[in-house]
PDB file of N, CA, C and O and ligand atoms in Angstrom:
ATOM      1  N   MET A   1      83.931  93.924 145.788  1.00  0.00           N
ATOM      2  CA  MET A   1      82.749  94.083 145.133  1.00  0.00           C
ATOM      3  C   MET A   1      82.750  94.103 143.626  1.00  0.00           C
ATOM      4  O   MET A   1      83.740  95.262 143.014  1.00  0.00           O
ATOM      5  N   THR A   2      82.599  93.312 142.938  1.00  0.00           N
ATOM      6  CA  THR A   2      82.721  93.601 141.233  1.00  0.00           C
ATOM      7  C   THR A   2      81.698  94.871 140.812  1.00  0.00           C
ATOM      8  O   THR A   2      80.293  95.086 141.136  1.00  0.00           O
ATOM      9  N   PRO A   3      81.927  95.706 139.750  1.00  0.00           N
ATOM     10  CA  PRO A   3      81.515  96.366 139.006  1.00  0.00           C
ATOM     11  C   PRO A   3      80.139  95.804 138.423  1.00  0.00           C
ATOM     12  O   PRO A   3      79.856  94.788 137.542  1.00  0.00           O
ATOM     13  N   GLN A   4      79.172  96.306 138.755  1.00  0.00           N
ATOM     14  CA  GLN A   4      77.408  96.185 138.188  1.00  0.00           C
ATOM     15  C   GLN A   4      77.006  97.153 137.470  1.00  0.00           C
ATOM     16  O   GLN A   4      77.119  98.127 137.967  1.00  0.00           O
ATOM     17  N   PRO A   5      76.261  97.125 136.559  1.00  0.00           N
ATOM     18  CA  PRO A   5      75.572  98.209 136.016  1.00  0.00           C
ATOM     19  C   PRO A   5      74.538  98.276 136.798  1.00  0.00           C
ATOM     20  O   PRO A   5      73.486  97.522 137.481  1.00  0.00           O
ATOM     21  N   LYS A   6      74.354  99.984 136.902  1.00  0.00           N
ATOM     22  CA  LYS A   6      73.018 100.161 137.676  1.00  0.00           C
ATOM     23  C   LYS A   6      71.495  99.713 137.070  1.00  0.00           C
ATOM     24  O   LYS A   6      71.001  99.761 138.093  1.00  0.00           O
ATOM     25  N   ARG A   7      71.344 100.251 135.965  1.00  0.00           N
ATOM     26  CA  ARG A   7      70.427  99.514 135.688  1.00  0.00           C
ATOM     27  C   ARG A   7      70.153  98.727 134.232  1.00  0.00           C
ATOM     28  O   ARG A   7      71.165  98.383 133.620  1.00  0.00           O
ATOM     29  N   ARG A   8      68.841  97.628 134.359  1.00  0.00           N
ATOM     30  CA  ARG A   8      68.810  96.893 133.503  1.00  0.00           C
ATOM     31  C   ARG A   8      68.573  97.421 131.824  1.00  0.00           C
ATOM     32  O   ARG A   8      67.536  98.479 132.212  1.00  0.00           O
ATOM     33  N   HIS A   9      69.147  97.409 130.714  1.00  0.00           N
ATOM     34  CA  HIS A   9      68.441  98.067 129.611  1.00  0.00           C
ATOM     35  C   HIS A   9      67.358  97.221 129.219  1.00  0.00           C
ATOM     36  O   HIS A   9      66.691  96.187 129.665  1.00  0.00           O
ATOM     37  N   SER A  10      66.247  97.849 128.608  1.00  0.00           N
ATOM     38  CA  SER A  10      65.412  97.961 128.611  1.00  0.00           C
ATOM     39  C   SER A  10      65.057  96.362 127.052  1.00  0.00           C
ATOM     40  O   SER A  10      66.455  96.434 126.325  1.00  0.00           O
ATOM     41  N   HIS A  11      64.149  95.772 126.933  1.00  0.00           N
ATOM     42  CA  HIS A  11      63.861  94.976 126.327  1.00  0.00           C
ATOM     43  C   HIS A  11      64.438  95.637 124.434  1.00  0.00           C
ATOM     44  O   HIS A  11      64.866  94.939 123.749  1.00  0.00           O
ATOM     45  N   SER A  12      63.465  96.675 124.677  1.00  0.00           N
ATOM     46  CA  SER A  12      63.934  97.129 122.927  1.00  0.00           C
ATOM     47  C   SER A  12      65.222  97.786 122.551  1.00  0.00           C
ATOM     48  O   SER A  12      65.754  97.914 121.239  1.00  0.00           O
ATOM     49  N   ARG A  13      65.644  98.406 123.675  1.00  0.00           N
ATOM     50  CA  ARG A  13      67.096  98.851 123.887  1.00  0.00           C
ATOM     51  C   ARG A  13      68.092  97.501 123.275  1.00  0.00           C
ATOM     52  O   ARG A  13      69.112  98.156 122.533  1.00  0.00           O
ATOM     53  N   ALA A  14      67.854  96.288 123.997  1.00  0.00           N
ATOM     54  CA  ALA A  14      68.852  95.217 123.527  1.00  0.00           C
ATOM     55  C   ALA A  14      68.532  94.668 121.898  1.00  0.00           C
ATOM     56  O   ALA A  14      69.553  94.826 121.265  1.00  0.00           O
ATOM     57  N   LEU A  15      67.330  94.974 121.905  1.00  0.00           N
ATOM     58  CA  LEU A  15      66.799  94.735 119.929  1.00  0.00           C
ATOM     59  C   LEU A  15      67.650  95.232 119.303  1.00  0.00           C
ATOM     60  O   LEU A  15      67.635  95.403 118.210  1.00  0.00           O
ATOM     61  N   ARG A  16      67.705  96.602 119.836  1.00  0.00           N
ATOM     62  CA  ARG A  16      68.178  97.986 118.903  1.00  0.00           C
ATOM     63  C   ARG A  16      69.487  97.841 118.870  1.00  0.00           C
ATOM     64  O   ARG A  16      69.939  97.769 117.636  1.00  0.00           O
ATOM     65  N   ARG A  17      70.433  97.206 119.890  1.00  0.00           N
ATOM     66  CA  ARG A  17      71.587  97.339 119.776  1.00  0.00           C
ATOM     67  C   ARG A  17      71.892  95.455 118.527  1.00  0.00           C
ATOM     68  O   ARG A  17      73.358  95.995 117.719  1.00  0.00           O
ATOM     69  N   ARG A  18      71.123  95.109 118.543  1.00  0.00           N
ATOM     70  CA  ARG A  18      71.013  93.423 118.096  1.00  0.00           C
ATOM     71  C   ARG A  18      70.910  93.469 116.690  1.00  0.00           C
ATOM     72  O   ARG A  18      70.887  92.596 115.604  1.00  0.00           O
ATOM     73  N   SER A  19      69.874  94.829 116.078  1.00  0.00           N
ATOM     74  CA  SER A  19      69.965  95.118 114.958  1.00  0.00           C
ATOM     75  C   SER A  19      70.926  95.189 113.940  1.00  0.00           C
ATOM     76  O   SER A  19      71.088  94.993 113.293  1.00  0.00           O
ATOM     77  N   GLN A  20      71.954  95.842 114.899  1.00  0.00           N
ATOM     78  CA  GLN A  20      73.342  95.814 113.797  1.00  0.00           C
ATOM     79  C   GLN A  20      74.207  94.475 114.120  1.00  0.00           C
ATOM     80  O   GLN A  20      75.171  94.628 113.116  1.00  0.00           O
ATOM     81  N   ASP A  21      73.914  93.583 114.471  1.00  0.00           N
ATOM     82  CA  ASP A  21      74.623  92.232 114.314  1.00  0.00           C
ATOM     83  C   ASP A  21      75.005  91.377 113.128  1.00  0.00           C
ATOM     84  O   ASP A  21      75.605  90.160 113.412  1.00  0.00           O
ATOM     85  N   ALA A  22      73.617  91.460 112.827  1.00  0.00           N
ATOM     86  CA  ALA A  22      73.628  89.988 111.843  1.00  0.00           C
ATOM     87  C   ALA A  22      74.982  90.517 110.732  1.00  0.00           C
ATOM     88  O   ALA A  22      74.643  91.393 110.370  1.00  0.00           O
ATOM     89  N   LEU A  23      74.904  89.162 110.115  1.00  0.00           N
ATOM     90  CA  LEU A  23      75.838  89.131 109.000  1.00  0.00           C
ATOM     91  C   LEU A  23      74.829  89.234 107.647  1.00  0.00           C
ATOM     92  O   LEU A  23      74.134  88.093 107.618  1.00  0.00           O
ATOM     93  N   THR A  24      75.943  89.532 106.734  1.00  0.00           N
ATOM     94  CA  THR A  24      75.283  89.546 105.057  1.00  0.00           C
ATOM     95  C   THR A  24      76.144  88.077 104.562  1.00  0.00           C
ATOM     96  O   THR A  24      77.329  88.003 104.801  1.00  0.00           O
ATOM     97  N   ARG A  25      75.637  87.481 103.547  1.00  0.00           N
ATOM     98  CA  ARG A  25      76.102  86.647 102.885  1.00  0.00           C
ATOM     99  C   ARG A  25      77.106  87.123 102.008  1.00  0.00           C
ATOM    100  O   ARG A  25      77.088  88.022 101.142  1.00  0.00           O
ATOM    101  N   MET A  26      77.821  86.630 101.709  1.00  0.00           N
ATOM    102  CA  MET A  26      79.222  86.996 101.289  1.00  0.00           C
ATOM    103  C   MET A  26      78.669  87.220  99.544  1.00  0.00           C
ATOM    104  O   MET A  26      78.039  86.352  99.125  1.00  0.00           O
ATOM    105  N   HIS A  27      79.044  88.388  98.975  1.00  0.00           N
ATOM    106  CA  HIS A  27      78.362  88.589  97.300  1.00  0.00           C
ATOM    107  C   HIS A  27      79.549  87.753  96.390  1.00  0.00           C
ATOM    108  O   HIS A  27      80.847  88.703  96.532  1.00  0.00           O
ATOM    109  N   LEU A  28      79.621  87.194  95.414  1.00  0.00           N
ATOM    110  CA  LEU A  28      80.101  86.641  94.344  1.00  0.00           C
ATOM    111  C   LEU A  28      79.471  87.583  92.954  1.00  0.00           C
ATOM    112  O   LEU A  28      78.504  87.563  92.934  1.00  0.00           O
ATOM    113  N   VAL A  29      80.557  87.828  92.014  1.00  0.00           N
ATOM    114  CA  VAL A  29      80.140  87.826  90.774  1.00  0.00           C
ATOM    115  C   VAL A  29      81.426  87.251  89.816  1.00  0.00           C
ATOM    116  O   VAL A  29      82.380  86.902  90.855  1.00  0.00           O
ATOM    117  N   GLU A  30      80.818  86.787  88.663  1.00  0.00           N
ATOM    118  CA  GLU A  30      81.660  86.593  87.865  1.00  0.00           C
ATOM    119  C   GLU A  30      82.514  87.071  86.896  1.00  0.00           C
ATOM    120  O   GLU A  30      82.427  88.431  86.593  1.00  0.00           O
ATOM    121  N   CYS A  31      83.864  86.338  87.104  1.00  0.00           N
ATOM    122  CA  CYS A  31      84.954  88.080  86.227  1.00  0.00           C
ATOM    123  C   CYS A  31      84.874  87.860  85.328  1.00  0.00           C
ATOM    124  O   CYS A  31      84.530  86.642  84.169  1.00  0.00           O
ATOM    125  N   PRO A  32      84.837  88.791  84.324  1.00  0.00           N
ATOM    126  CA  PRO A  32      84.982  88.960  82.974  1.00  0.00           C
ATOM    127  C   PRO A  32      85.590  88.024  82.040  1.00  0.00           C
ATOM    128  O   PRO A  32      85.336  87.774  80.629  1.00  0.00           O
ATOM    129  N   THR A  33      87.050  88.177  82.786  1.00  0.00           N
ATOM    130  CA  THR A  33      88.063  87.809  81.871  1.00  0.00           C
ATOM    131  C   THR A  33      88.154  85.497  81.565  1.00  0.00           C
ATOM    132  O   THR A  33      88.062  85.140  81.166  1.00  0.00           O
ATOM    133  N   CYS A  34      87.826  85.395  83.194  1.00  0.00           N
ATOM    134  CA  CYS A  34      88.480  84.136  83.168  1.00  0.00           C
ATOM    135  C   CYS A  34      86.925  83.604  84.009  1.00  0.00           C
ATOM    136  O   CYS A  34      86.667  81.975  83.654  1.00  0.00           O
ATOM    137  N   HIS A  35      85.982  84.101  84.100  1.00  0.00           N
ATOM    138  CA  HIS A  35      84.579  83.266  84.033  1.00  0.00           C
ATOM    139  C   HIS A  35      84.606  82.686  85.689  1.00  0.00           C
ATOM    140  O   HIS A  35      83.440  81.845  85.877  1.00  0.00           O
ATOM    141  N   ASN A  36      85.700  82.770  86.648  1.00  0.00           N
ATOM    142  CA  ASN A  36      85.617  82.458  87.671  1.00  0.00           C
ATOM    143  C   ASN A  36      84.774  83.547  88.516  1.00  0.00           C
ATOM    144  O   ASN A  36      84.512  84.419  88.182  1.00  0.00           O
ATOM    145  N   MET A  37      84.152  82.656  89.612  1.00  0.00           N
ATOM    146  CA  MET A  37      83.505  83.670  90.821  1.00  0.00           C
ATOM    147  C   MET A  37      84.302  84.283  91.973  1.00  0.00           C
ATOM    148  O   MET A  37      85.638  83.687  92.462  1.00  0.00           O
ATOM    149  N   THR A  38      84.311  85.773  91.572  1.00  0.00           N
ATOM    150  CA  THR A  38      85.270  86.590  92.495  1.00  0.00           C
ATOM    151  C   THR A  38      84.337  87.452  93.064  1.00  0.00           C
ATOM    152  O   THR A  38      83.339  88.079  93.123  1.00  0.00           O
ATOM    153  N   LEU A  39      85.021  88.364  94.088  1.00  0.00           N
ATOM    154  CA  LEU A  39      84.685  89.438  94.995  1.00  0.00           C
ATOM    155  C   LEU A  39      84.022  90.606  94.319  1.00  0.00           C
ATOM    156  O   LEU A  39      85.323  90.726  93.027  1.00  0.00           O
ATOM    157  N   PRO A  40      83.123  90.997  94.667  1.00  0.00           N
ATOM    158  CA  PRO A  40      83.286  92.257  93.269  1.00  0.00           C
ATOM    159  C   PRO A  40      83.695  93.763  93.805  1.00  0.00           C
ATOM    160  O   PRO A  40      84.380  93.888  94.976  1.00  0.00           O
ATOM    161  N   HIS A  41      84.401  94.318  92.848  1.00  0.00           N
ATOM    162  CA  HIS A  41      84.903  95.557  93.493  1.00  0.00           C
ATOM    163  C   HIS A  41      86.778  95.120  93.465  1.00  0.00           C
ATOM    164  O   HIS A  41      87.174  96.144  94.681  1.00  0.00           O
ATOM    165  N   ARG A  42      86.771  93.904  93.267  1.00  0.00           N
ATOM    166  CA  ARG A  42      88.132  93.810  93.642  1.00  0.00           C
ATOM    167  C   ARG A  42      89.061  92.975  92.175  1.00  0.00           C
ATOM    168  O   ARG A  42      88.375  92.661  91.589  1.00  0.00           O
ATOM    169  N   VAL A  43      90.375  92.794  92.281  1.00  0.00           N
ATOM    170  CA  VAL A  43      90.847  92.326  91.144  1.00  0.00           C
ATOM    171  C   VAL A  43      91.175  90.651  91.533  1.00  0.00           C
ATOM    172  O   VAL A  43      91.001  90.135  92.747  1.00  0.00           O
ATOM    173  N   CYS A  44      90.486  90.002  90.185  1.00  0.00           N
ATOM    174  CA  CYS A  44      90.339  88.623  90.567  1.00  0.00           C
ATOM    175  C   CYS A  44      91.654  87.743  90.846  1.00  0.00           C
ATOM    176  O   CYS A  44      92.666  87.958  90.920  1.00  0.00           O
ATOM    177  N   VAL A  45      91.077  87.161  91.548  1.00  0.00           N
ATOM    178  CA  VAL A  45      92.578  86.016  92.214  1.00  0.00           C
ATOM    179  C   VAL A  45      92.938  85.123  90.961  1.00  0.00           C
ATOM    180  O   VAL A  45      94.240  84.879  91.551  1.00  0.00           O
ATOM    181  N   ASN A  46      92.275  84.631  90.482  1.00  0.00           N
ATOM    182  CA  ASN A  46      92.194  83.882  89.567  1.00  0.00           C
ATOM    183  C   ASN A  46      93.128  84.043  88.539  1.00  0.00           C
ATOM    184  O   ASN A  46      93.956  83.773  88.582  1.00  0.00           O
ATOM    185  N   CYS A  47      92.775  85.368  87.646  1.00  0.00           N
ATOM    186  CA  CYS A  47      93.668  85.678  86.866  1.00  0.00           C
ATOM    187  C   CYS A  47      94.065  86.875  86.684  1.00  0.00           C
ATOM    188  O   CYS A  47      94.944  87.516  86.208  1.00  0.00           O
ATOM    189  N   GLY A  48      94.251  87.615  87.951  1.00  0.00           N
ATOM    190  CA  GLY A  48      94.954  89.050  88.246  1.00  0.00           C
ATOM    191  C   GLY A  48      94.068  90.174  87.494  1.00  0.00           C
ATOM    192  O   GLY A  48      95.111  91.045  86.978  1.00  0.00           O
ATOM    193  N   SER A  49      93.106  89.680  86.926  1.00  0.00           N
ATOM    194  CA  SER A  49      92.471  91.102  86.203  1.00  0.00           C
ATOM    195  C   SER A  49      91.052  92.147  86.775  1.00  0.00           C
ATOM    196  O   SER A  49      90.743  91.770  87.785  1.00  0.00           O
ATOM    197  N   TYR A  50      91.324  93.113  86.741  1.00  0.00           N
ATOM    198  CA  TYR A  50      90.266  94.198  87.065  1.00  0.00           C
ATOM    199  C   TYR A  50      89.423  94.607  86.246  1.00  0.00           C
ATOM    200  O   TYR A  50      90.132  95.615  84.909  1.00  0.00           O
ATOM    201  N   ARG A  51      88.234  94.975  85.986  1.00  0.00           N
ATOM    202  CA  ARG A  51      87.356  95.523  84.828  1.00  0.00           C
ATOM    203  C   ARG A  51      88.271  95.363  83.472  1.00  0.00           C
ATOM    204  O   ARG A  51      88.423  96.174  82.827  1.00  0.00           O
ATOM    205  N   ASN A  52      88.506  94.301  83.014  1.00  0.00           N
ATOM    206  CA  ASN A  52      89.150  93.394  81.692  1.00  0.00           C
ATOM    207  C   ASN A  52      90.554  93.736  81.504  1.00  0.00           C
ATOM    208  O   ASN A  52      91.097  93.771  80.361  1.00  0.00           O
ATOM    209  N   GLU A  53      91.201  94.195  82.375  1.00  0.00           N
ATOM    210  CA  GLU A  53      92.592  94.401  82.550  1.00  0.00           C
ATOM    211  C   GLU A  53      93.666  93.988  83.730  1.00  0.00           C
ATOM    212  O   GLU A  53      92.927  94.066  84.490  1.00  0.00           O
ATOM    213  N   ARG A  54      94.504  93.393  82.839  1.00  0.00           N
ATOM    214  CA  ARG A  54      95.488  92.889  83.943  1.00  0.00           C
ATOM    215  C   ARG A  54      96.334  93.832  84.574  1.00  0.00           C
ATOM    216  O   ARG A  54      96.907  94.414  83.921  1.00  0.00           O
ATOM    217  N   VAL A  55      95.835  93.855  85.957  1.00  0.00           N
ATOM    218  CA  VAL A  55      96.692  94.611  86.928  1.00  0.00           C
ATOM    219  C   VAL A  55      97.890  93.964  87.724  1.00  0.00           C
ATOM    220  O   VAL A  55      99.196  94.471  87.904  1.00  0.00           O
ATOM    221  N   VAL A  56      97.357  92.712  88.404  1.00  0.00           N
ATOM    222  CA  VAL A  56      98.713  92.164  88.800  1.00  0.00           C
ATOM    223  C   VAL A  56      99.029  90.811  88.161  1.00  0.00           C
ATOM    224  O   VAL A  56      98.407  89.970  87.619  1.00  0.00           O
ATOM    225  N   GLU A  57     100.000  90.199  88.189  1.00  0.00           N
ATOM    226  CA  GLU A  57     100.937  88.908  87.766  1.00  0.00           C
ATOM    227  C   GLU A  57     100.084  87.924  88.640  1.00  0.00           C
ATOM    228  O   GLU A  57     100.087  87.790  90.150  1.00  0.00           O
ATOM    229  N   VAL A  58      99.708  86.828  88.340  1.00  0.00           N
ATOM    230  CA  VAL A  58      99.440  85.589  89.078  1.00  0.00           C
ATOM    231  C   VAL A  58     100.767  84.892  88.991  1.00  0.00           C
ATOM    232  O   VAL A  58     101.051  84.256  88.279  1.00  0.00           O
ATOM    233  N   GLU A  59     101.082  84.195  89.936  1.00  0.00           N
ATOM    234  CA  GLU A  59     101.971  83.002  89.906  1.00  0.00           C
ATOM    235  C   GLU A  59     101.820  81.735  89.141  1.00  0.00           C
ATOM    236  O   GLU A  59     100.255  81.021  89.438  1.00  0.00           O
ATOM    237  N   GLY A  60     102.239  80.918  88.741  1.00  0.00           N
ATOM    238  CA  GLY A  60     102.059  79.715  87.859  1.00  0.00           C
ATOM    239  C   GLY A  60     101.845  79.958  86.333  1.00  0.00           C
ATOM    240  O   GLY A  60     101.504  80.788  86.205  1.00  0.00           O
TER     241      GLY A  60
HETATM  242 ZN1   ZN B 101      89.350  86.253  86.343  1.00  0.00          ZN
END
């Protein structure tokens, strides 16, 4: 015999669980240095700067 749940979850309980499932759209901000769209609060992938300061070297 396979393990089975003792009781069925209520409709409201299932909805409550699924209320946490939705994904938010990816948010992008413009880099002040190279004006490329980049992720907020992260080093720009295009120019390697963060808050107008060069923090990492970019290849090429
Ligand atoms: Zn940049």
